[in-house]
Amino acid sequence: MNDFYLADVRVALLNDVEFKGDQCSGFQISVSEATGGQWYPEARLATLVTQVPIVFEPCGQGLLSLNLTGRKGKGAFPRIRFSQNSHIKKELDTSDQAINVQIPLENSPLTVTLINPYGKTLEDRNLYVSDLSWRQKR
């Protein structure tokens, strides 16, 4: 098989995600399948590719820190918005160089949203077999 897929997609990467609370440390992350992104707890890495947000739920008040990078799509890097309690805490353009981000958090969920998503399939090659039969060799 020689499957091939090529796409131009904006991707935001949140690396080395860490939360240090005043009374606790730790957080939960909700990543909906609709985000197209992922959360990799062992690597402390999250990805965003659509406008559906990732939700961080801290264990209490404290400081969220991470390194933010991005991959261009249609010539532009991803733009990320961090919001808590209907208030925009930070809005940043990513780049291919890591940006250290530190955000003081209250004891409530933080949403992280890719606000300029872009994705386009450039090439997609597949092999479809509709009828297959076996011949016995004599």
CSV table of C-alpha atoms in Angstrom, one decimal:
chain,number,residue,atom,x,y,z
A,1,MET,CA,0.0,0.0,0.0
A,2,ASN,CA,1.2,3.5,-0.7
A,3,ASP,CA,-1.3,5.8,1.0
A,4,PHE,CA,-0.4,9.5,1.0
A,5,TYR,CA,-1.9,12.5,2.7
A,6,LEU,CA,-0.7,16.1,2.7
A,7,ALA,CA,-2.5,19.0,4.4
A,8,ASP,CA,-1.8,22.7,5.2
A,9,VAL,CA,-3.0,23.0,8.9
A,10,ARG,CA,-2.4,25.5,11.7
A,11,VAL,CA,-1.4,23.6,14.8
A,12,ALA,CA,-0.8,25.1,18.3
A,13,LEU,CA,1.4,23.1,20.7
A,14,LEU,CA,1.3,23.7,24.5
A,15,ASN,CA,4.5,22.0,25.8
A,16,ASP,CA,5.7,21.4,29.4
A,17,VAL,CA,2.2,22.3,30.8
A,18,GLU,CA,2.5,22.6,34.6
A,19,PHE,CA,0.3,24.0,37.4
A,20,LYS,CA,1.5,25.0,40.8
A,21,GLY,CA,-1.3,25.9,43.2
A,22,ASP,CA,-1.3,27.9,46.4
A,23,GLN,CA,-2.6,24.9,48.3
A,24,CYS,CA,-2.2,22.1,45.7
A,25,SER,CA,-0.6,21.1,42.5
A,26,GLY,CA,-2.3,19.4,39.5
A,27,PHE,CA,-5.1,19.9,37.1
A,28,GLN,CA,-7.5,18.0,34.8
A,29,ILE,CA,-7.7,18.7,31.1
A,30,SER,CA,-10.7,18.1,28.9
A,31,VAL,CA,-10.0,17.7,25.2
A,32,SER,CA,-13.1,17.1,23.2
A,33,GLU,CA,-12.7,14.9,20.1
A,34,ALA,CA,-14.2,17.8,18.2
A,35,THR,CA,-11.0,19.8,18.9
A,36,GLY,CA,-9.0,17.6,16.6
A,37,GLY,CA,-6.3,18.1,19.2
A,38,GLN,CA,-4.9,15.8,21.8
A,39,TRP,CA,-3.6,15.8,25.4
A,40,TYR,CA,-0.5,13.7,26.2
A,41,PRO,CA,-0.2,13.6,30.0
A,42,GLU,CA,3.2,11.8,30.1
A,43,ALA,CA,4.7,14.4,27.8
A,44,ARG,CA,2.6,17.3,29.4
A,45,LEU,CA,1.8,18.3,25.8
A,46,ALA,CA,-1.5,19.5,24.3
A,47,THR,CA,-2.3,20.3,20.7
A,48,LEU,CA,-5.1,22.5,19.2
A,49,VAL,CA,-6.2,22.4,15.5
A,50,THR,CA,-9.8,23.7,15.6
A,51,GLN,CA,-11.7,26.4,17.4
A,52,VAL,CA,-13.2,24.0,20.0
A,53,PRO,CA,-11.3,24.9,23.2
A,54,ILE,CA,-9.3,22.7,25.5
A,55,VAL,CA,-10.4,23.2,29.2
A,56,PHE,CA,-7.9,23.2,32.1
A,57,GLU,CA,-9.5,22.6,35.5
A,58,PRO,CA,-6.9,23.6,38.2
A,59,CYS,CA,-7.1,22.1,41.7
A,60,GLY,CA,-7.2,25.6,43.2
A,61,GLN,CA,-5.7,29.1,42.7
A,62,GLY,CA,-2.2,29.1,41.4
A,63,LEU,CA,0.1,29.6,38.4
A,64,LEU,CA,-0.2,27.8,35.0
A,65,SER,CA,3.1,27.7,33.0
A,66,LEU,CA,3.7,26.3,29.6
A,67,ASN,CA,5.7,26.8,26.4
A,68,LEU,CA,3.7,27.7,23.4
A,69,THR,CA,4.7,27.1,19.8
A,70,GLY,CA,2.8,26.8,16.5
A,71,ARG,CA,3.0,25.6,13.0
A,72,LYS,CA,1.9,27.9,10.1
A,73,GLY,CA,-1.1,27.2,7.9
A,74,LYS,CA,-1.9,29.4,4.9
A,75,GLY,CA,1.1,31.5,5.8
A,76,ALA,CA,0.0,32.5,9.3
A,77,PHE,CA,0.7,31.1,12.8
A,78,PRO,CA,-2.0,30.1,15.2
A,79,ARG,CA,-3.4,32.7,17.6
A,80,ILE,CA,-4.3,31.4,21.0
A,81,ARG,CA,-6.8,32.9,23.6
A,82,PHE,CA,-6.7,32.0,27.3
A,83,SER,CA,-10.0,32.8,29.1
A,84,GLN,CA,-11.3,32.3,32.6
A,85,ASN,CA,-14.6,33.4,34.0
A,86,SER,CA,-15.6,35.1,30.7
A,87,HIS,CA,-12.4,37.3,31.0
A,88,ILE,CA,-9.6,37.1,28.4
A,89,LYS,CA,-6.4,36.5,30.5
A,90,LYS,CA,-4.0,36.4,27.5
A,91,GLU,CA,-4.1,36.3,23.7
A,92,LEU,CA,-0.9,35.4,21.8
A,93,ASP,CA,0.3,34.7,18.3
A,94,THR,CA,2.5,31.6,18.3
A,95,SER,CA,5.7,31.1,16.3
A,96,ASP,CA,8.1,28.4,15.6
A,97,GLN,CA,10.1,29.6,18.6
A,98,ALA,CA,8.8,28.6,22.1
A,99,ILE,CA,7.1,31.4,24.0
A,100,ASN,CA,7.0,30.9,27.8
A,101,VAL,CA,3.5,31.6,29.1
A,102,GLN,CA,2.6,32.1,32.8
A,103,ILE,CA,-1.0,32.8,33.8
A,104,PRO,CA,-2.2,33.3,37.3
A,105,LEU,CA,-5.4,31.2,37.7
A,106,GLU,CA,-8.4,31.3,40.0
A,107,ASN,CA,-10.1,28.1,41.2
A,108,SER,CA,-12.2,27.8,38.0
A,109,PRO,CA,-11.8,26.3,34.5
A,110,LEU,CA,-9.5,28.0,32.0
A,111,THR,CA,-10.4,27.6,28.3
A,112,VAL,CA,-7.6,27.7,25.7
A,113,THR,CA,-8.9,28.4,22.2
A,114,LEU,CA,-7.3,28.5,18.7
A,115,ILE,CA,-9.0,31.6,17.3
A,116,ASN,CA,-7.8,31.5,13.7
A,117,PRO,CA,-8.0,27.8,12.7
A,118,TYR,CA,-7.1,26.8,9.2
A,119,GLY,CA,-6.9,23.4,7.5
A,120,LYS,CA,-6.9,22.3,3.9
A,121,THR,CA,-6.2,19.0,2.3
A,122,LEU,CA,-3.7,19.4,-0.4
A,123,GLU,CA,-3.3,15.8,-1.6
A,124,ASP,CA,-5.0,12.6,-0.6
A,125,ARG,CA,-4.1,9.3,-2.4
A,126,ASN,CA,-5.9,6.1,-1.4
A,127,LEU,CA,-6.3,2.7,-3.0
A,128,TYR,CA,-9.9,1.4,-3.0
A,129,VAL,CA,-10.5,-2.3,-3.8
A,130,SER,CA,-14.1,-3.1,-4.7
A,131,ASP,CA,-13.8,-6.7,-5.8
A,132,LEU,CA,-11.1,-9.2,-4.6
A,133,SER,CA,-11.0,-12.9,-5.4
A,134,TRP,CA,-8.4,-15.6,-4.9
A,135,ARG,CA,-7.3,-18.1,-7.4
A,136,GLN,CA,-6.0,-21.5,-6.4
A,137,LYS,CA,-2.6,-22.1,-7.9
A,138,ARG,CA,-2.4,-25.6,-9.6
